[in-house]
PDB file of C-alpha atoms in Angstrom:
ATOM      1  CA  MET A  42     -30.795  15.190  82.067  1.00 40.00           C
ATOM      2  CA  ASN A  43     -29.057  11.807  82.183  1.00 43.00           C
ATOM      3  CA  GLN A  44     -27.660  10.266  79.021  1.00 44.00           C
ATOM      4  CA  ILE A  45     -28.092   6.576  78.317  1.00 44.00           C
ATOM      5  CA  ILE A  46     -25.639   4.587  76.217  1.00 43.00           C
ATOM      6  CA  VAL A  47     -26.989   1.221  75.123  1.00 45.00           C
ATOM      7  CA  PRO A  48     -24.329  -1.531  75.202  1.00 42.00           C
ATOM      8  CA  THR A  49     -24.303  -5.214  74.314  1.00 39.00           C
ATOM      9  CA  GLN A  50     -24.250  -6.459  77.901  1.00 42.00           C
ATOM     10  CA  PRO A  51     -27.552  -6.370  79.822  1.00 39.00           C
ATOM     11  CA  ASP A  52     -26.157  -5.272  83.156  1.00 41.00           C
ATOM     12  CA  THR A  53     -24.253  -2.297  81.740  1.00 40.00           C
ATOM     13  CA  ALA A  54     -27.255  -0.561  80.208  1.00 42.00           C
ATOM     14  CA  ILE A  55     -26.819   2.663  82.163  1.00 41.00           C
ATOM     15  CA  ALA A  56     -23.701   4.576  81.233  1.00 42.00           C
ATOM     16  CA  ILE A  57     -24.273   7.647  83.403  1.00 40.00           C
ATOM     17  CA  VAL A  58     -26.396   7.763  86.551  1.00 42.00           C
ATOM     18  CA  PRO A  59     -26.016   9.783  89.744  1.00 44.00           C
ATOM     19  CA  SER A  60     -23.955   7.079  91.501  1.00 52.00           C
ATOM     20  CA  ALA A  61     -22.977   3.432  91.447  1.00 52.00           C
ATOM     21  CA  ARG A  62     -25.518   2.770  94.191  1.00 55.00           C
ATOM     22  CA  ALA A  63     -28.314   4.400  92.184  1.00 53.00           C
ATOM     23  CA  ARG A  64     -27.251   2.393  89.134  1.00 49.00           C
ATOM     24  CA  ARG A  65     -27.531  -0.850  91.076  1.00 53.00           C
ATOM     25  CA  PHE A  66     -30.972   0.011  92.439  1.00 54.00           C
ATOM     26  CA  ILE A  67     -32.280   1.044  89.017  1.00 54.00           C
ATOM     27  CA  LEU A  68     -31.107  -2.217  87.513  1.00 55.00           C
ATOM     28  CA  GLU A  69     -32.652  -4.199  90.363  1.00 57.00           C
ATOM     29  CA  ALA A  70     -36.050  -2.632  89.654  1.00 59.00           C
ATOM     30  CA  GLU A  71     -36.509  -5.261  86.947  1.00 63.00           C
ATOM     31  CA  ALA A  72     -35.947  -9.002  87.105  1.00 65.00           C
ATOM     32  CA  PRO A  73     -32.674 -10.183  85.467  1.00 69.00           C
ATOM     33  CA  SER A  74     -34.586 -12.058  82.781  1.00 70.00           C
ATOM     34  CA  THR A  75     -36.615  -8.925  82.002  1.00 77.00           C
ATOM     35  CA  ARG A  76     -33.464  -6.811  81.809  1.00 78.00           C
ATOM     36  CA  ARG A  77     -31.840  -9.255  79.416  1.00 82.00           C
ATOM     37  CA  ALA A  78     -34.888  -9.274  77.167  1.00 83.00           C
ATOM     38  CA  TYR A  79     -35.148  -5.471  77.272  1.00 87.00           C
ATOM     39  CA  MET A  80     -31.483  -4.985  76.431  1.00 88.00           C
ATOM     40  CA  THR A  81     -31.772  -7.315  73.454  1.00 89.00           C
ATOM     41  CA  ASP A  82     -34.802  -5.383  72.226  1.00 92.00           C
ATOM     42  CA  ILE A  83     -33.166  -2.012  72.858  1.00 92.00           C
ATOM     43  CA  ASN A  84     -30.055  -3.005  70.930  1.00 92.00           C
ATOM     44  CA  THR A  85     -32.233  -4.188  68.055  1.00 93.00           C
ATOM     45  CA  PHE A  86     -34.109  -0.883  68.087  1.00 95.00           C
ATOM     46  CA  THR A  87     -30.966   1.285  68.183  1.00 94.00           C
ATOM     47  CA  THR A  88     -29.374  -0.729  65.361  1.00 94.00           C
ATOM     48  CA  TRP A  89     -32.553  -0.299  63.316  1.00 96.00           C
ATOM     49  CA  CYS A  90     -32.589   3.452  63.969  1.00 95.00           C
ATOM     50  CA  THR A  91     -28.897   3.873  63.151  1.00 94.00           C
ATOM     51  CA  ALA A  92     -29.360   2.132  59.810  1.00 94.00           C
ATOM     52  CA  ARG A  93     -32.093   4.637  58.933  1.00 94.00           C
ATOM     53  CA  GLY A  94     -30.410   7.735  60.305  1.00 95.00           C
ATOM     54  CA  VAL A  95     -33.073   8.467  62.937  1.00 94.00           C
ATOM     55  CA  SER A  96     -32.759   9.057  66.659  1.00 94.00           C
ATOM     56  CA  SER A  97     -33.404   6.176  69.052  1.00 94.00           C
ATOM     57  CA  LEU A  98     -33.183   8.367  72.180  1.00 92.00           C
ATOM     58  CA  PRO A  99     -35.292  10.338  72.213  1.00 92.00           C
ATOM     59  CA  ALA A 100     -37.282   8.526  69.575  1.00 94.00           C
ATOM     60  CA  ALA A 101     -40.183  10.063  67.716  1.00 95.00           C
ATOM     61  CA  PRO A 102     -43.546   8.251  67.817  1.00 95.00           C
ATOM     62  CA  GLU A 103     -43.292   7.837  64.032  1.00 95.00           C
ATOM     63  CA  THR A 104     -39.986   6.032  64.481  1.00 95.00           C
ATOM     64  CA  VAL A 105     -41.423   3.587  67.013  1.00 95.00           C
ATOM     65  CA  ALA A 106     -44.525   2.987  64.893  1.00 95.00           C
ATOM     66  CA  ASN A 107     -42.386   2.244  61.822  1.00 95.00           C
ATOM     67  CA  PHE A 108     -40.108  -0.013  63.875  1.00 96.00           C
ATOM     68  CA  ILE A 109     -42.917  -2.197  65.199  1.00 94.00           C
ATOM     69  CA  ALA A 110     -44.588  -2.282  61.784  1.00 94.00           C
ATOM     70  CA  ASP A 111     -41.305  -3.535  60.359  1.00 94.00           C
ATOM     71  CA  SER A 112     -41.102  -6.102  63.162  1.00 92.00           C
ATOM     72  CA  ALA A 113     -44.561  -7.363  62.196  1.00 91.00           C
ATOM     73  CA  GLU A 114     -43.501  -7.607  58.554  1.00 90.00           C
ATOM     74  CA  GLN A 115     -40.609  -9.811  59.682  1.00 89.00           C
ATOM     75  CA  GLY A 116     -43.132 -12.219  61.183  1.00 85.00           C
ATOM     76  CA  LEU A 117     -42.562 -11.531  64.871  1.00 88.00           C
ATOM     77  CA  ARG A 118     -45.397 -12.461  67.189  1.00 87.00           C
ATOM     78  CA  PRO A 119     -47.524  -9.673  68.693  1.00 88.00           C
ATOM     79  CA  SER A 120     -46.310 -10.653  72.170  1.00 86.00           C
ATOM     80  CA  THR A 121     -42.685 -10.119  71.100  1.00 89.00           C
ATOM     81  CA  ILE A 122     -43.540  -6.795  69.474  1.00 91.00           C
ATOM     82  CA  GLY A 123     -45.349  -5.722  72.643  1.00 91.00           C
ATOM     83  CA  ARG A 124     -42.226  -6.528  74.639  1.00 91.00           C
ATOM     84  CA  ARG A 125     -40.162  -4.389  72.249  1.00 93.00           C
ATOM     85  CA  VAL A 126     -42.503  -1.469  72.883  1.00 94.00           C
ATOM     86  CA  ALA A 127     -42.093  -2.007  76.646  1.00 91.00           C
ATOM     87  CA  ALA A 128     -38.303  -2.011  76.239  1.00 91.00           C
ATOM     88  CA  ILE A 129     -38.382   1.290  74.366  1.00 94.00           C
ATOM     89  CA  ARG A 130     -40.575   2.755  77.094  1.00 91.00           C
ATOM     90  CA  TYR A 131     -38.116   1.453  79.735  1.00 88.00           C
ATOM     91  CA  LEU A 132     -35.184   3.092  77.930  1.00 88.00           C
ATOM     92  CA  HIS A 133     -36.889   6.494  77.745  1.00 89.00           C
ATOM     93  CA  ARG A 134     -38.002   6.446  81.362  1.00 85.00           C
ATOM     94  CA  LEU A 135     -34.454   5.710  82.521  1.00 83.00           C
ATOM     95  CA  ALA A 136     -33.218   8.653  80.465  1.00 83.00           C
ATOM     96  CA  ASP A 137     -35.995  10.907  81.779  1.00 82.00           C
ATOM     97  CA  GLU A 138     -37.176  11.504  78.239  1.00 87.00           C
ATOM     98  CA  GLU A 139     -40.727  11.846  76.956  1.00 88.00           C
ATOM     99  CA  THR A 140     -42.031   8.349  76.280  1.00 90.00           C
ATOM    100  CA  PRO A 141     -42.981   7.964  72.591  1.00 94.00           C
ATOM    101  CA  THR A 142     -44.846   4.730  73.259  1.00 93.00           C
ATOM    102  CA  ARG A 143     -47.671   6.730  74.862  1.00 91.00           C
ATOM    103  CA  SER A 144     -48.492   8.207  71.494  1.00 92.00           C
ATOM    104  CA  GLU A 145     -51.816   7.377  69.872  1.00 92.00           C
ATOM    105  CA  LEU A 146     -49.878   6.571  66.703  1.00 93.00           C
ATOM    106  CA  VAL A 147     -47.894   3.820  68.439  1.00 94.00           C
ATOM    107  CA  SER A 148     -50.865   2.369  70.325  1.00 92.00           C
ATOM    108  CA  LYS A 149     -53.009   2.278  67.174  1.00 92.00           C
ATOM    109  CA  THR A 150     -50.218   0.607  65.208  1.00 93.00           C
ATOM    110  CA  LEU A 151     -49.771  -2.022  67.903  1.00 91.00           C
ATOM    111  CA  LYS A 152     -53.518  -2.590  68.107  1.00 90.00           C
ATOM    112  CA  GLY A 153     -53.695  -3.041  64.338  1.00 91.00           C
ATOM    113  CA  ILE A 154     -50.868  -5.581  64.449  1.00 89.00           C
ATOM    114  CA  ARG A 155     -52.672  -7.576  67.123  1.00 87.00           C
ATOM    115  CA  ARG A 156     -55.941  -7.502  65.203  1.00 85.00           C
ATOM    116  CA  GLU A 157     -54.337  -8.636  61.975  1.00 83.00           C
ATOM    117  CA  MET A 158     -51.955 -11.230  63.376  1.00 78.00           C
ATOM    118  CA  GLY A 159     -53.902 -12.359  66.425  1.00 67.00           C
ATOM    119  CA  GLY A 160     -52.677 -11.975  69.952  1.00 53.00           C
ATOM    120  CA  ALA A 161     -53.247 -15.464  71.319  1.00 54.00           C
ATOM    121  CA  PRO A 162     -50.129 -16.771  73.072  1.00 56.00           C
ATOM    122  CA  ASP A 163     -48.354 -19.898  71.893  1.00 59.00           C
ATOM    123  CA  ARG A 164     -49.309 -22.007  74.882  1.00 70.00           C
ATOM    124  CA  LYS A 165     -47.367 -25.112  75.744  1.00 81.00           C
ATOM    125  CA  ALA A 166     -49.110 -28.268  76.937  1.00 88.00           C
ATOM    126  CA  ALA A 167     -49.801 -28.714  80.631  1.00 90.00           C
ATOM    127  CA  ALA A 168     -47.928 -31.565  82.310  1.00 94.00           C
ATOM    128  CA  THR A 169     -50.886 -32.833  84.350  1.00 93.00           C
ATOM    129  CA  ALA A 170     -50.578 -35.265  87.259  1.00 94.00           C
ATOM    130  CA  ASP A 171     -50.863 -38.375  85.096  1.00 95.00           C
ATOM    131  CA  ILE A 172     -48.187 -37.122  82.693  1.00 96.00           C
ATOM    132  CA  VAL A 173     -45.829 -36.134  85.523  1.00 96.00           C
ATOM    133  CA  GLU A 174     -46.342 -39.555  87.121  1.00 96.00           C
ATOM    134  CA  ARG A 175     -45.274 -41.236  83.888  1.00 96.00           C
ATOM    135  CA  MET A 176     -42.281 -38.906  83.605  1.00 96.00           C
ATOM    136  CA  ILE A 177     -41.243 -39.721  87.174  1.00 97.00           C
ATOM    137  CA  ASP A 178     -41.452 -43.426  86.390  1.00 95.00           C
ATOM    138  CA  THR A 179     -38.643 -42.972  83.847  1.00 96.00           C
ATOM    139  CA  CYS A 180     -36.271 -41.708  86.566  1.00 96.00           C
ATOM    140  CA  ASP A 181     -33.911 -44.394  87.862  1.00 95.00           C
ATOM    141  CA  ASP A 182     -31.951 -44.340  91.123  1.00 94.00           C
ATOM    142  CA  SER A 183     -28.831 -42.766  89.652  1.00 94.00           C
ATOM    143  CA  LEU A 184     -27.927 -39.286  90.886  1.00 95.00           C
ATOM    144  CA  LYS A 185     -29.347 -37.741  87.741  1.00 95.00           C
ATOM    145  CA  GLY A 186     -32.493 -39.851  88.017  1.00 96.00           C
ATOM    146  CA  LEU A 187     -33.009 -38.918  91.656  1.00 96.00           C
ATOM    147  CA  ARG A 188     -32.451 -35.240  90.911  1.00 97.00           C
ATOM    148  CA  ASP A 189     -34.828 -35.228  87.949  1.00 97.00           C
ATOM    149  CA  ARG A 190     -37.490 -37.051  89.989  1.00 97.00           C
ATOM    150  CA  ALA A 191     -37.229 -34.432  92.739  1.00 97.00           C
ATOM    151  CA  ILE A 192     -37.363 -31.565  90.218  1.00 97.00           C
ATOM    152  CA  LEU A 193     -40.438 -32.971  88.486  1.00 97.00           C
ATOM    153  CA  ALA A 194     -42.284 -33.829  91.699  1.00 97.00           C
ATOM    154  CA  LEU A 195     -41.459 -30.618  93.560  1.00 97.00           C
ATOM    155  CA  GLY A 196     -41.795 -28.380  90.503  1.00 96.00           C
ATOM    156  CA  PHE A 197     -45.277 -29.764  89.913  1.00 96.00           C
ATOM    157  CA  ALA A 198     -46.373 -29.850  93.574  1.00 95.00           C
ATOM    158  CA  GLY A 199     -45.372 -26.233  94.148  1.00 95.00           C
ATOM    159  CA  ALA A 200     -46.528 -24.893  90.774  1.00 94.00           C
ATOM    160  CA  PHE A 201     -43.065 -23.393  90.550  1.00 95.00           C
ATOM    161  CA  ARG A 202     -41.785 -21.144  87.846  1.00 92.00           C
ATOM    162  CA  ARG A 203     -38.521 -22.603  86.615  1.00 92.00           C
ATOM    163  CA  SER A 204     -36.499 -19.639  87.942  1.00 91.00           C
ATOM    164  CA  GLU A 205     -38.037 -20.139  91.391  1.00 93.00           C
ATOM    165  CA  LEU A 206     -37.302 -23.849  91.366  1.00 95.00           C
ATOM    166  CA  VAL A 207     -33.583 -23.548  90.614  1.00 95.00           C
ATOM    167  CA  ALA A 208     -33.235 -20.671  93.108  1.00 94.00           C
ATOM    168  CA  LEU A 209     -34.323 -22.861  96.017  1.00 96.00           C
ATOM    169  CA  ARG A 210     -31.782 -23.530  98.747  1.00 96.00           C
ATOM    170  CA  VAL A 211     -31.807 -26.253 101.366  1.00 96.00           C
ATOM    171  CA  GLU A 212     -32.305 -23.538 103.969  1.00 96.00           C
ATOM    172  CA  ASP A 213     -35.610 -22.631 102.302  1.00 96.00           C
ATOM    173  CA  LEU A 214     -37.159 -26.007 103.177  1.00 96.00           C
ATOM    174  CA  SER A 215     -38.639 -26.696 106.602  1.00 95.00           C
ATOM    175  CA  ARG A 216     -39.745 -30.278 107.193  1.00 94.00           C
ATOM    176  CA  THR A 217     -43.034 -30.895 109.035  1.00 93.00           C
ATOM    177  CA  ASP A 218     -45.105 -33.981 109.840  1.00 91.00           C
ATOM    178  CA  ASP A 219     -47.214 -33.349 106.734  1.00 91.00           C
ATOM    179  CA  GLY A 220     -44.468 -32.445 104.290  1.00 93.00           C
ATOM    180  CA  TYR A 221     -42.480 -29.262 103.769  1.00 95.00           C
ATOM    181  CA  ARG A 222     -42.941 -25.558 104.172  1.00 95.00           C
ATOM    182  CA  VAL A 223     -41.009 -23.954 101.314  1.00 96.00           C
ATOM    183  CA  LEU A 224     -39.907 -20.328 101.331  1.00 95.00           C
ATOM    184  CA  ILE A 225     -39.761 -18.676  97.906  1.00 93.00           C
ATOM    185  CA  ARG A 226     -37.479 -15.742  98.515  1.00 88.00           C
ATOM    186  CA  LYS A 227     -38.192 -13.877  95.287  1.00 76.00           C
ATOM    187  CA  SER A 228     -40.463 -14.409  92.311  1.00 67.00           C
ATOM    188  CA  LYS A 229     -42.068 -12.761  89.316  1.00 64.00           C
ATOM    189  CA  THR A 230     -44.920 -11.479  91.494  1.00 61.00           C
ATOM    190  CA  ASP A 231     -42.633 -10.624  94.433  1.00 56.00           C
ATOM    191  CA  GLN A 232     -39.841  -8.590  92.860  1.00 57.00           C
ATOM    192  CA  GLU A 233     -39.061  -6.828  96.147  1.00 58.00           C
ATOM    193  CA  GLY A 234     -38.213 -10.160  97.772  1.00 59.00           C
ATOM    194  CA  GLN A 235     -40.642 -10.060 100.683  1.00 74.00           C
ATOM    195  CA  GLY A 236     -40.840 -13.855 100.479  1.00 79.00           C
ATOM    196  CA  GLN A 237     -43.770 -16.254 100.156  1.00 89.00           C
ATOM    197  CA  THR A 238     -44.212 -19.618 101.873  1.00 93.00           C
ATOM    198  CA  ILE A 239     -46.126 -22.539 100.390  1.00 94.00           C
ATOM    199  CA  ALA A 240     -46.928 -26.030 101.638  1.00 94.00           C
ATOM    200  CA  ILE A 241     -45.671 -29.147  99.862  1.00 95.00           C
ATOM    201  CA  PRO A 242     -47.437 -32.330 101.076  1.00 93.00           C
ATOM    202  CA  ARG A 243     -45.364 -35.500 101.327  1.00 91.00           C
ATOM    203  CA  GLY A 244     -47.798 -37.018  98.858  1.00 88.00           C
ATOM    204  CA  ASN A 245     -49.122 -40.511  98.207  1.00 91.00           C
ATOM    205  CA  ARG A 246     -48.799 -40.643  94.429  1.00 93.00           C
ATOM    206  CA  LEU A 247     -46.058 -38.363  93.141  1.00 95.00           C
ATOM    207  CA  ARG A 248     -44.450 -38.198  96.608  1.00 95.00           C
ATOM    208  CA  PRO A 249     -42.486 -34.946  96.347  1.00 95.00           C
ATOM    209  CA  GLY A 250     -41.354 -35.141  99.996  1.00 95.00           C
ATOM    210  CA  PRO A 251     -39.549 -38.494  99.714  1.00 95.00           C
ATOM    211  CA  ALA A 252     -38.194 -37.489  96.296  1.00 96.00           C
ATOM    212  CA  ILE A 253     -36.507 -34.409  97.796  1.00 96.00           C
ATOM    213  CA  GLU A 254     -35.064 -36.425 100.665  1.00 96.00           C
ATOM    214  CA  ALA A 255     -33.715 -39.185  98.413  1.00 97.00           C
ATOM    215  CA  TRP A 256     -31.958 -36.652  96.182  1.00 97.00           C
ATOM    216  CA  MET A 257     -30.399 -34.719  99.057  1.00 97.00           C
ATOM    217  CA  ALA A 258     -29.188 -37.884 100.770  1.00 96.00           C
ATOM    218  CA  ALA A 259     -27.654 -39.379  97.630  1.00 96.00           C
ATOM    219  CA  ALA A 260     -26.031 -36.085  96.590  1.00 95.00           C
ATOM    220  CA  GLY A 261     -24.799 -35.297 100.095  1.00 95.00           C
ATOM    221  CA  ILE A 262     -26.408 -31.869 100.010  1.00 95.00           C
ATOM    222  CA  GLU A 263     -26.860 -30.299 103.432  1.00 94.00           C
ATOM    223  CA  SER A 264     -26.872 -26.597 102.564  1.00 95.00           C
ATOM    224  CA  GLY A 265     -26.789 -24.239  99.606  1.00 96.00           C
ATOM    225  CA  PRO A 266     -28.498 -24.720  96.237  1.00 96.00           C
ATOM    226  CA  LEU A 267     -30.992 -27.572  96.238  1.00 97.00           C
ATOM    227  CA  PHE A 268     -30.801 -28.516  92.561  1.00 97.00           C
ATOM    228  CA  ARG A 269     -27.378 -28.770  90.954  1.00 96.00           C
ATOM    229  CA  ARG A 270     -25.656 -30.146  87.900  1.00 94.00           C
ATOM    230  CA  VAL A 271     -24.594 -33.792  87.982  1.00 93.00           C
ATOM    231  CA  ARG A 272     -21.332 -34.138  86.103  1.00 89.00           C
ATOM    232  CA  ARG A 273     -19.966 -37.226  84.420  1.00 83.00           C
ATOM    233  CA  GLY A 274     -18.697 -39.698  86.946  1.00 81.00           C
ATOM    234  CA  GLY A 275     -21.474 -38.839  89.377  1.00 82.00           C
ATOM    235  CA  LYS A 276     -19.936 -35.682  90.819  1.00 89.00           C
ATOM    236  CA  VAL A 277     -22.455 -33.106  92.025  1.00 93.00           C
ATOM    237  CA  GLY A 278     -21.535 -29.484  91.352  1.00 91.00           C
ATOM    238  CA  ALA A 279     -21.773 -26.603  93.788  1.00 91.00           C
ATOM    239  CA  GLN A 280     -23.660 -24.153  91.591  1.00 92.00           C
ATOM    240  CA  PRO A 281     -27.452 -24.171  91.029  1.00 94.00           C
ATOM    241  CA  LEU A 282     -28.920 -25.367  87.760  1.00 94.00           C
ATOM    242  CA  ARG A 283     -29.802 -22.842  85.080  1.00 92.00           C
ATOM    243  CA  PRO A 284     -33.549 -22.160  84.664  1.00 91.00           C
ATOM    244  CA  ALA A 285     -33.313 -23.547  81.126  1.00 91.00           C
ATOM    245  CA  ALA A 286     -32.241 -26.905  82.592  1.00 94.00           C
ATOM    246  CA  VAL A 287     -35.751 -27.415  83.981  1.00 95.00           C
ATOM    247  CA  ALA A 288     -37.211 -27.228  80.479  1.00 93.00           C
ATOM    248  CA  GLU A 289     -34.517 -29.574  79.208  1.00 94.00           C
ATOM    249  CA  ILE A 290     -35.382 -32.146  81.886  1.00 95.00           C
ATOM    250  CA  VAL A 291     -39.102 -31.881  81.131  1.00 95.00           C
ATOM    251  CA  LYS A 292     -38.493 -32.360  77.412  1.00 94.00           C
ATOM    252  CA  GLU A 293     -36.096 -35.261  77.958  1.00 94.00           C
ATOM    253  CA  ARG A 294     -38.576 -37.122  80.149  1.00 95.00           C
ATOM    254  CA  CYS A 295     -41.454 -36.369  77.766  1.00 94.00           C
ATOM    255  CA  LEU A 296     -39.515 -38.028  74.988  1.00 93.00           C
ATOM    256  CA  LEU A 297     -39.126 -41.149  77.123  1.00 94.00           C
ATOM    257  CA  ILE A 298     -42.898 -41.468  77.552  1.00 95.00           C
ATOM    258  CA  ASN A 299     -43.641 -40.842  73.864  1.00 93.00           C
ATOM    259  CA  GLU A 300     -44.961 -37.314  74.351  1.00 92.00           C
ATOM    260  CA  ASP A 301     -43.892 -34.615  71.884  1.00 91.00           C
ATOM    261  CA  PRO A 302     -41.160 -32.600  73.672  1.00 91.00           C
ATOM    262  CA  ALA A 303     -41.891 -29.572  71.488  1.00 88.00           C
ATOM    263  CA  GLN A 304     -45.305 -29.275  73.131  1.00 91.00           C
ATOM    264  CA  PHE A 305     -43.873 -28.963  76.659  1.00 93.00           C
ATOM    265  CA  SER A 306     -41.668 -26.485  78.507  1.00 91.00           C
ATOM    266  CA  GLY A 307     -40.492 -25.711  82.022  1.00 90.00           C
ATOM    267  CA  HIS A 308     -43.766 -23.861  82.562  1.00 91.00           C
ATOM    268  CA  SER A 309     -45.680 -27.092  81.860  1.00 94.00           C
ATOM    269  CA  LEU A 310     -45.156 -28.233  85.455  1.00 95.00           C
ATOM    270  CA  ARG A 311     -46.778 -25.056  86.800  1.00 94.00           C
ATOM    271  CA  SER A 312     -49.678 -25.087  84.350  1.00 92.00           C
ATOM    272  CA  GLY A 313     -50.050 -28.834  84.858  1.00 93.00           C
ATOM    273  CA  PHE A 314     -50.574 -28.448  88.601  1.00 94.00           C
ATOM    274  CA  LEU A 315     -53.180 -25.739  88.115  1.00 92.00           C
ATOM    275  CA  THR A 316     -55.003 -27.721  85.427  1.00 91.00           C
ATOM    276  CA  SER A 317     -54.989 -30.839  87.616  1.00 92.00           C
ATOM    277  CA  ALA A 318     -56.168 -28.870  90.645  1.00 91.00           C
ATOM    278  CA  ALA A 319     -59.039 -27.320  88.671  1.00 88.00           C
ATOM    279  CA  ARG A 320     -60.111 -30.729  87.366  1.00 88.00           C
ATOM    280  CA  ALA A 321     -60.053 -32.084  90.913  1.00 88.00           C
ATOM    281  CA  GLY A 322     -62.435 -29.343  92.026  1.00 86.00           C
ATOM    282  CA  ALA A 323     -59.997 -27.205  94.031  1.00 88.00           C
ATOM    283  CA  THR A 324     -61.202 -23.686  94.717  1.00 87.00           C
ATOM    284  CA  ILE A 325     -59.489 -20.827  92.959  1.00 88.00           C
ATOM    285  CA  PHE A 326     -58.331 -19.507  96.332  1.00 90.00           C
ATOM    286  CA  LYS A 327     -56.652 -22.791  97.280  1.00 91.00           C
ATOM    287  CA  MET A 328     -54.979 -22.839  93.887  1.00 91.00           C
ATOM    288  CA  ARG A 329     -53.666 -19.328  94.509  1.00 91.00           C
ATOM    289  CA  ASP A 330     -52.218 -20.433  97.862  1.00 91.00           C
ATOM    290  CA  VAL A 331     -49.818 -22.588  95.860  1.00 93.00           C
ATOM    291  CA  SER A 332     -49.355 -20.626  92.622  1.00 91.00           C
ATOM    292  CA  ARG A 333     -49.239 -17.166  94.256  1.00 90.00           C
ATOM    293  CA  HIS A 334     -50.971 -15.517  91.289  1.00 88.00           C
ATOM    294  CA  LYS A 335     -51.943 -11.900  91.838  1.00 83.00           C
ATOM    295  CA  SER A 336     -54.641 -12.010  89.190  1.00 78.00           C
ATOM    296  CA  LEU A 337     -57.655 -14.221  89.889  1.00 82.00           C
ATOM    297  CA  GLU A 338     -58.644 -13.816  86.239  1.00 80.00           C
ATOM    298  CA  THR A 339     -55.486 -15.633  85.173  1.00 78.00           C
ATOM    299  CA  LEU A 340     -56.271 -18.483  87.527  1.00 81.00           C
ATOM    300  CA  ASN A 341     -59.886 -18.550  86.434  1.00 81.00           C
ATOM    301  CA  ALA A 342     -58.715 -19.379  82.913  1.00 78.00           C
ATOM    302  CA  TYR A 343     -57.453 -22.732  84.195  1.00 78.00           C
ATOM    303  CA  VAL A 344     -60.803 -23.418  85.844  1.00 77.00           C
ATOM    304  CA  ARG A 345     -62.673 -22.549  82.657  1.00 75.00           C
ATOM    305  CA  ASP A 346     -60.438 -24.850  80.612  1.00 75.00           C
ATOM    306  CA  ALA A 347     -60.978 -27.708  83.051  1.00 73.00           C
ATOM    307  CA  ASP A 348     -64.751 -27.176  83.078  1.00 71.00           C
ATOM    308  CA  LEU A 349     -65.308 -26.789  79.333  1.00 72.00           C
ATOM    309  CA  PHE A 350     -67.157 -30.095  79.021  1.00 72.00           C
ATOM    310  CA  ARG A 351     -68.459 -30.393  82.581  1.00 73.00           C
ATOM    311  CA  ASN A 352     -72.213 -29.710  82.751  1.00 70.00           C
ATOM    312  CA  HIS A 353     -72.109 -28.497  79.165  1.00 69.00           C
ATOM    313  CA  ALA A 354     -75.159 -26.446  78.197  1.00 73.00           C
ATOM    314  CA  GLY A 355     -75.874 -28.759  75.290  1.00 75.00           C
ATOM    315  CA  SER A 356     -75.074 -32.117  76.920  1.00 70.00           C
ATOM    316  CA  ALA A 357     -78.774 -32.997  77.286  1.00 73.00           C
ATOM    317  CA  PHE A 358     -79.636 -32.628  73.608  1.00 72.00           C
ATOM    318  CA  LEU A 359     -76.444 -32.855  71.524  1.00 78.00           C
TER     319      LEU A 359
END
């Protein structure tokens, strides 16, 4: 049976596995962001167990139930607690140990936490087409302004997740008469990297096509990462932006148009496209062509939100 030693660094979670190659493949089974979150949660769990003199691996169902109950008492959101449970399950599966999270005790405790605290996610505002247009209008023709304009326009037009947007390379874009075909090499719903291609129209209003071209021409980018840091003095770096930079750009531009930055995030571009598409009457299948959602139910939530007041059952008599 393999032993697992939990460290402080996310990519060194497995101390003993059959081989270095197996270790790499096991780590690659989860997205880097998921691994980082899991390792943080696992370290928190092991520290908690050590302080109480109980085993974290294997952990008893009672230990996990007490841990998540304590997490709830600390005020953590149900979604965060649910992720901690998933991290504990991940740890035990890697060690080939019986998974305590399958216990009725743990599931009932988690269910009770969700019932008492509520499980609704803290949703950020959608940056709809009109908001994105105003944000784009704040972008000047400096290198930073051109880059931010391209990020906002393309991020919105492709309903990109922020990690997907900063991972784009020039080689992933194929120009056509109508716009661009963009290859997304790997994403949250395509962890095996089979690749998905979406269409980005040149556009008449937000004009993502011209925005991309203006940025590339000004920055002198012909290959490699599409979106990069602009240093002081107007020097463009060679490395891609961090995913967090997308959220920072969105918040910065929101502030300039008198929108509350705290209400928006990097995901606001993605949700904004889907909200705008639903309001414009796009079919759920056409929306999925862009967003690449696996679950139609998730997409249908955007349609329901957009249609809340349309043909309302009480509009004739209220």
